[in-house]
Short mmCIF file of C-alpha atoms in Angstrom, two decimals:
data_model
loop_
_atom_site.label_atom_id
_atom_site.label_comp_id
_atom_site.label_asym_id
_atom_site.label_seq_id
_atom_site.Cartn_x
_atom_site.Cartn_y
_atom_site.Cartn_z
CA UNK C 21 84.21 116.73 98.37
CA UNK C 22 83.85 116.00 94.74
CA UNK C 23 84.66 119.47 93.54
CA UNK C 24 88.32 119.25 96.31
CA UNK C 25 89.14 115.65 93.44
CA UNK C 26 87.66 118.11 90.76
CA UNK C 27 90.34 120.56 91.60
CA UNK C 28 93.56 118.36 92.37
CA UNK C 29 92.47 116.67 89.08
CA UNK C 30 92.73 119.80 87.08
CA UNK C 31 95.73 121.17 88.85
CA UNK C 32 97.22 118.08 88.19
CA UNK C 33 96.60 118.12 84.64
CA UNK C 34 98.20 121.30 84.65
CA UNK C 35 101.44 120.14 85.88
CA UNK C 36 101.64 116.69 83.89
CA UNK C 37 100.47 118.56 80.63
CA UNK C 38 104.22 119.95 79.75
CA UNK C 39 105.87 116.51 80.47
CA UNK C 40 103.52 114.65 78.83
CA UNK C 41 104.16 116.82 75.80
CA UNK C 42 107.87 116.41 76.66
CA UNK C 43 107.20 112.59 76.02
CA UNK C 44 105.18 113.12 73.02
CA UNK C 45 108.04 114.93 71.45
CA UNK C 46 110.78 111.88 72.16
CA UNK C 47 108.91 109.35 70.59
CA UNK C 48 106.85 110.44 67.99
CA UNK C 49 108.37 111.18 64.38
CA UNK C 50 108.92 114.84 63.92
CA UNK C 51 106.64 114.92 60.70
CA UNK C 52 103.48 114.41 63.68
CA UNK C 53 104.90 116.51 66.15
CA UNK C 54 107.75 119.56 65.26
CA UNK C 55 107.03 119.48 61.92
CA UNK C 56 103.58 119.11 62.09
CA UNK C 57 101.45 122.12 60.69
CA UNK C 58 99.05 120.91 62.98
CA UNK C 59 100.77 118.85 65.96
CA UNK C 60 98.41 116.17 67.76
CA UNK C 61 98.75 115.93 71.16
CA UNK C 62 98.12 111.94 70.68
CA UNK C 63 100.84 109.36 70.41
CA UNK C 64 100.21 108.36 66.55
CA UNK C 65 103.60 107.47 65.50
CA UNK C 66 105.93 105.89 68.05
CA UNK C 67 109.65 105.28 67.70
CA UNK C 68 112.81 105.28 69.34
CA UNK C 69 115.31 107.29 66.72
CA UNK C 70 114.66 110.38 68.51
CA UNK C 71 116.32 109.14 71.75
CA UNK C 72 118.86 107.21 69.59
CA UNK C 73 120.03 110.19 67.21
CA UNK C 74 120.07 112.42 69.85
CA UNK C 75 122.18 110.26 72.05
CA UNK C 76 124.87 109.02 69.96
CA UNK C 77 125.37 112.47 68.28
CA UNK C 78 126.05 114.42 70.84
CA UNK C 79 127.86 114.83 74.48
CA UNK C 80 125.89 113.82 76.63
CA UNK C 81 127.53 111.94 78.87
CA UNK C 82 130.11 114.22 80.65
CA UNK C 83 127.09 117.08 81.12
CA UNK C 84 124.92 114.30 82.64
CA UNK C 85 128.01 113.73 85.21
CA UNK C 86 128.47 116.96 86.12
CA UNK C 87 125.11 117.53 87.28
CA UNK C 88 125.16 114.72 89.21
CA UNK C 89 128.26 115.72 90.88
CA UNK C 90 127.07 118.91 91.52
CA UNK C 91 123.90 118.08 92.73
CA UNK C 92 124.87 115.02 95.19
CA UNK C 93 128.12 117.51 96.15
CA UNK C 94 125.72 120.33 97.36
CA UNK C 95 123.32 118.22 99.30
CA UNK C 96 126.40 116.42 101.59
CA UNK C 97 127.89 120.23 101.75
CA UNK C 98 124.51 121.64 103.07
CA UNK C 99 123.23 118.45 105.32
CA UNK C 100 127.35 119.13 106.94
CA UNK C 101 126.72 122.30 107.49
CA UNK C 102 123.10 122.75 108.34
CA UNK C 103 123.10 120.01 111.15
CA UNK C 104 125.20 122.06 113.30
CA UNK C 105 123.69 124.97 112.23
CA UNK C 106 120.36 123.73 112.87
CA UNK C 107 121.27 122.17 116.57
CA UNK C 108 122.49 125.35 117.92
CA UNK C 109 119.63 127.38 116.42
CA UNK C 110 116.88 125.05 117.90
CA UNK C 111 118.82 124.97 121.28
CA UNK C 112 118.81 129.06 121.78
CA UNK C 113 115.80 130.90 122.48
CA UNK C 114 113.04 131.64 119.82
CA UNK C 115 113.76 135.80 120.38
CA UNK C 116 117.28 135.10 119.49
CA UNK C 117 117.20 132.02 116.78
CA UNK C 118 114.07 133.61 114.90
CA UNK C 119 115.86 136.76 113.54
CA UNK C 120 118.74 134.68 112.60
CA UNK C 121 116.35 132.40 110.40
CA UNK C 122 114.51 135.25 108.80
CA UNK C 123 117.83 137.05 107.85
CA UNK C 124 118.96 133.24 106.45
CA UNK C 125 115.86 133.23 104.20
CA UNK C 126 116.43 136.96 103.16
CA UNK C 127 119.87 135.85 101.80
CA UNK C 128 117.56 133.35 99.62
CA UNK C 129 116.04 136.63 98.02
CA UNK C 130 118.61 138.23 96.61
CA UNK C 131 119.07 137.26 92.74
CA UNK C 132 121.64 134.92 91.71
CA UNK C 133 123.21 136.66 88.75
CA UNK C 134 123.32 139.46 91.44
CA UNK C 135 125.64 137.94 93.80
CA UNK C 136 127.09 134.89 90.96
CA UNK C 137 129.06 137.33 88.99
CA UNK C 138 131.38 138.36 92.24
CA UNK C 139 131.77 134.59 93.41
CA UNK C 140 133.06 134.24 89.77
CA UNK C 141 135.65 136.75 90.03
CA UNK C 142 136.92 135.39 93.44
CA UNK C 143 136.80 132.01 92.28
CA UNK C 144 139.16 132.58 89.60
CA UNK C 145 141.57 133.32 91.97
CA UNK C 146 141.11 130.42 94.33
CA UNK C 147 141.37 128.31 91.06
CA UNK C 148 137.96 127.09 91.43
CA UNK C 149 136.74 128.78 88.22
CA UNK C 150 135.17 125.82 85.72
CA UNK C 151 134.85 123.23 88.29
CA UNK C 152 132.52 121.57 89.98
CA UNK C 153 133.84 122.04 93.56
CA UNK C 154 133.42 125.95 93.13
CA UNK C 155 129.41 125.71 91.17
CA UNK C 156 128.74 123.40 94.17
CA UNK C 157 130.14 125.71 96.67
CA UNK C 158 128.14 128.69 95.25
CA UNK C 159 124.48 126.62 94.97
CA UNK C 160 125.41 125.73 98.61
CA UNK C 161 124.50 129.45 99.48
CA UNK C 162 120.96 128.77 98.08
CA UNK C 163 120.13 125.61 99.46
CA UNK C 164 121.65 126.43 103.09
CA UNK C 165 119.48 128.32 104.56
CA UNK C 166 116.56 126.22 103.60
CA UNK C 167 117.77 123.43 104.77
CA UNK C 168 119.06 124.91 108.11
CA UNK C 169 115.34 126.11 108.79
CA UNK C 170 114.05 122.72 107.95
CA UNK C 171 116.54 120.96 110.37
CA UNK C 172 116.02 123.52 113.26
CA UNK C 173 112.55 122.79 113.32
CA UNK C 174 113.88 119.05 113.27
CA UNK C 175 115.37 119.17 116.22
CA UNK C 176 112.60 122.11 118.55
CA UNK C 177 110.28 119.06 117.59
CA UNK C 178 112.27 116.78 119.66
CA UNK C 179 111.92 116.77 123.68
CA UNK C 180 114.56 119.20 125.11
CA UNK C 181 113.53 116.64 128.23
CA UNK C 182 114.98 113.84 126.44
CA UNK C 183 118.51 115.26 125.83
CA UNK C 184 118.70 116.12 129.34
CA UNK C 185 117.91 112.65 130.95
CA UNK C 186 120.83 111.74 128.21
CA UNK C 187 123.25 114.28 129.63
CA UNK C 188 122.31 113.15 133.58
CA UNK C 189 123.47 109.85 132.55
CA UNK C 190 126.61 110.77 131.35
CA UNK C 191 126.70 111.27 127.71
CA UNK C 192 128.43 114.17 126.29
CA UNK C 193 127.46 116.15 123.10
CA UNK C 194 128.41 114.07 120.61
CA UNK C 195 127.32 110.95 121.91
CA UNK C 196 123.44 112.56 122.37
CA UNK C 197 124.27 113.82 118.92
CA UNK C 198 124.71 110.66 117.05
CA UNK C 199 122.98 108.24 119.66
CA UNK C 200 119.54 109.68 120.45
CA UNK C 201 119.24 113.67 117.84
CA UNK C 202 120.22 112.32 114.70
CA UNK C 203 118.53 109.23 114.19
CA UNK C 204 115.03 110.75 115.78
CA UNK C 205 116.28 113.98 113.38
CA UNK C 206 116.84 111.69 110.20
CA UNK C 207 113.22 112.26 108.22
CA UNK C 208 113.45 116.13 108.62
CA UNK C 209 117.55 115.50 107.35
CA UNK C 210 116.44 113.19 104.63
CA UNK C 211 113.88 115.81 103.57
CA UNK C 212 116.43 118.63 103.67
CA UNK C 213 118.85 116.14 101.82
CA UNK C 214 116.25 115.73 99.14
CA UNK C 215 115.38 119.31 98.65
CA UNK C 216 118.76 120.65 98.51
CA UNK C 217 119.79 118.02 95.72
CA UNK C 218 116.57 119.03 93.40
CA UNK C 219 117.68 122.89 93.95
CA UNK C 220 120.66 121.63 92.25
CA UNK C 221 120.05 119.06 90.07
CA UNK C 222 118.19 121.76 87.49
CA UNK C 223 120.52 124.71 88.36
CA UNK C 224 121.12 127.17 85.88
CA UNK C 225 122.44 130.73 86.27
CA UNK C 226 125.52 129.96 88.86
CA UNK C 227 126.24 126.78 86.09
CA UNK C 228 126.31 129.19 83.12
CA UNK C 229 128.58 132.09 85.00
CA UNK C 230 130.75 129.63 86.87
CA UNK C 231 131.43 126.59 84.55
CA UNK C 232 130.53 127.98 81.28
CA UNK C 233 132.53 126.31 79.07
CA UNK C 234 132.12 122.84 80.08
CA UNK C 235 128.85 123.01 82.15
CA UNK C 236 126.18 120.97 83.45
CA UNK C 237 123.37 119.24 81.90
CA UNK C 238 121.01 122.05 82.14
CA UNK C 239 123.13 124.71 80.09
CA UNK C 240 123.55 122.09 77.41
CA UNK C 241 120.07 121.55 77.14
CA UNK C 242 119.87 125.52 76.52
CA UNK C 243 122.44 125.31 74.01
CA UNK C 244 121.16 122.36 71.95
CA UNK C 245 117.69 124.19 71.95
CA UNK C 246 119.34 127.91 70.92
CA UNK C 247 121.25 126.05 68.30
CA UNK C 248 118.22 124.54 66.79
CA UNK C 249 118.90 121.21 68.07
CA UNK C 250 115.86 120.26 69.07
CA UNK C 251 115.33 116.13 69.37
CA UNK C 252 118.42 116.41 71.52
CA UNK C 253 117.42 118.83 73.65
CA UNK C 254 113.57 117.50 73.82
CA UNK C 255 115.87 113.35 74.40
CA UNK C 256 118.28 115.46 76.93
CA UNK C 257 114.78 116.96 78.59
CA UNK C 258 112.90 113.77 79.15
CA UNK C 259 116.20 111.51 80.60
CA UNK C 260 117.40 114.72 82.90
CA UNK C 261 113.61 114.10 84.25
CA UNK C 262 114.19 110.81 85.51
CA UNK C 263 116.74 111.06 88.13
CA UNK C 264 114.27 113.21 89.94
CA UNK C 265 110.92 111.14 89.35
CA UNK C 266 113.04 108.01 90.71
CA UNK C 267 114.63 109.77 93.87
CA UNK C 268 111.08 111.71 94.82
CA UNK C 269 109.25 107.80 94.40
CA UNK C 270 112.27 106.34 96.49
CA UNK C 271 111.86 109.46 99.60
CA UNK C 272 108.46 110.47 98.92
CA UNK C 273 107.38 109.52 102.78
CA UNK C 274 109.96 112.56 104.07
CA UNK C 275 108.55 114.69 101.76
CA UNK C 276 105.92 115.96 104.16
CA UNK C 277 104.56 118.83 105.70
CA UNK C 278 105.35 117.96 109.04
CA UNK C 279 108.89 116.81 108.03
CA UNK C 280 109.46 120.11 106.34
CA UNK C 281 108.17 122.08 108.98
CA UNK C 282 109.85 119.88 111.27
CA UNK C 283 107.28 117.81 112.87
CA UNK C 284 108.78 115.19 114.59
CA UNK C 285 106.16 114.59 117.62
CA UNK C 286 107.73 113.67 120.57
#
């Protein structure tokens, strides 16, 4: 048992290491850190100009916004579309709804500057070129299919039994819908909610073809750190963190297996 702590310690470690060195970097002086011939991984000379330089020298604002757009934009698009989705999936028979999710998840495996460059031609004609409508739209088609697979389990978890006693009595579709499937449905929802904005949040490649020139959070990060501006991009770094370490804290009880794998007991 000691050596199972042993190994979630080190594993751990592993995965804390880069933002703890992320940390490090916005508030320490450069001289002990980037500048450093010989850069201590201990906190010896605290301060707050990093963040403060950073911040009011550059635009950071209006990147920050877009990513939170985009992000909050593709989770309501993919919860919208993957509830229905989901419903009729769970409600056919596993021969017929299982090759439909596998050929979902295939879609997940193509490569996105494979299929990003012809969504950017189209969406220069539908005038949805350099907005945040059209790079929400196209991350949609990533986080879709993940979330349809993680609502479909959702609702084969829940008692086929139970929407049937519902119909007896009278209620139609929508009323078992929104009376008795979603709210039993709303963890495994919640948890596809959750996913689908983080698939977002950090999104890169359909950001830099499809809203290049006044982009997300993520591409200016890139671009401060190309351009040698590093304290902003290490200041940008740490706050584009936080959003996530707040929203995982606030829904970390639907972030589990049998949520994910949709399993609501009955």
């Amino acid at each position: 048992m000691k050596l199972v702590y042993l190994g979630a310690l080190i594993v751990g470690a592993y995965f804390l290491f880069p933002l703890y060195v992320l940390v490090l970097l916005a508030f320490n002086e450069p001289s002990s850190t980037l500048l450093a011939k010989y850069p201590s991984l201990l906190p010896l000379s605290l301060t707050l100009n990093n963040l403060k330089a950073s911040l009011q020298g550059s635009e950071f604002l209006d990147p920050f916004m877009k990513s939170l757009e985009t992000a909050t934009l593709v989770g309501l698009v993919t919860i919208l579309l993957a509830v229905p989705a989901g419903y009729g999936l769970s409600r056919l028979p596993r021969s017929i709804s299982y090759p439909f999710l596998v050929l979902l998840l295939v879609t997940n495996m193509m490569p996105a500057i494979v299929i990003g460059i012809p969504i950017a031609v189209e969406f220069i004609k539908l005038h949805l070129f350099e907005s945040v409508i059209g790079l929400a739209l196209a991350q949609t088609l990533v986080t879709l299919p993940i979330a349809t697979f993680i609502i479909q389990g959702t609702f084969s978890s829940i008692p086929v039994d139970l929407e049937n006693q519902a119909r007896i009595d009278g209620a139609g579709l929508f009323r078992r819908l929104f009376s008795i499937l979603l709210p039993l449905a709303a963890p495994g929802i919640a948890a596809a909610f959750l996913i689908s904005w983080m698939f977002s949040w950090d999104e890169f490649t359909y950001a830099i073809l499809l809203i290049p020139f006044h982009s997300t959070l993520p591409v200016t990060i890139y671009l401060d750190v190309t351009r040698g501006n590093l304290l902003a991009g290490v200041a940008f770094s740490l706050i584009f963190t936080l959003p996530v370490i707040v929203l995982t804290f606030a829904l970390q009880k639907y972030l589990r297996g049998e949520y994910l794998a949709g399993g609501i007991k009955g």
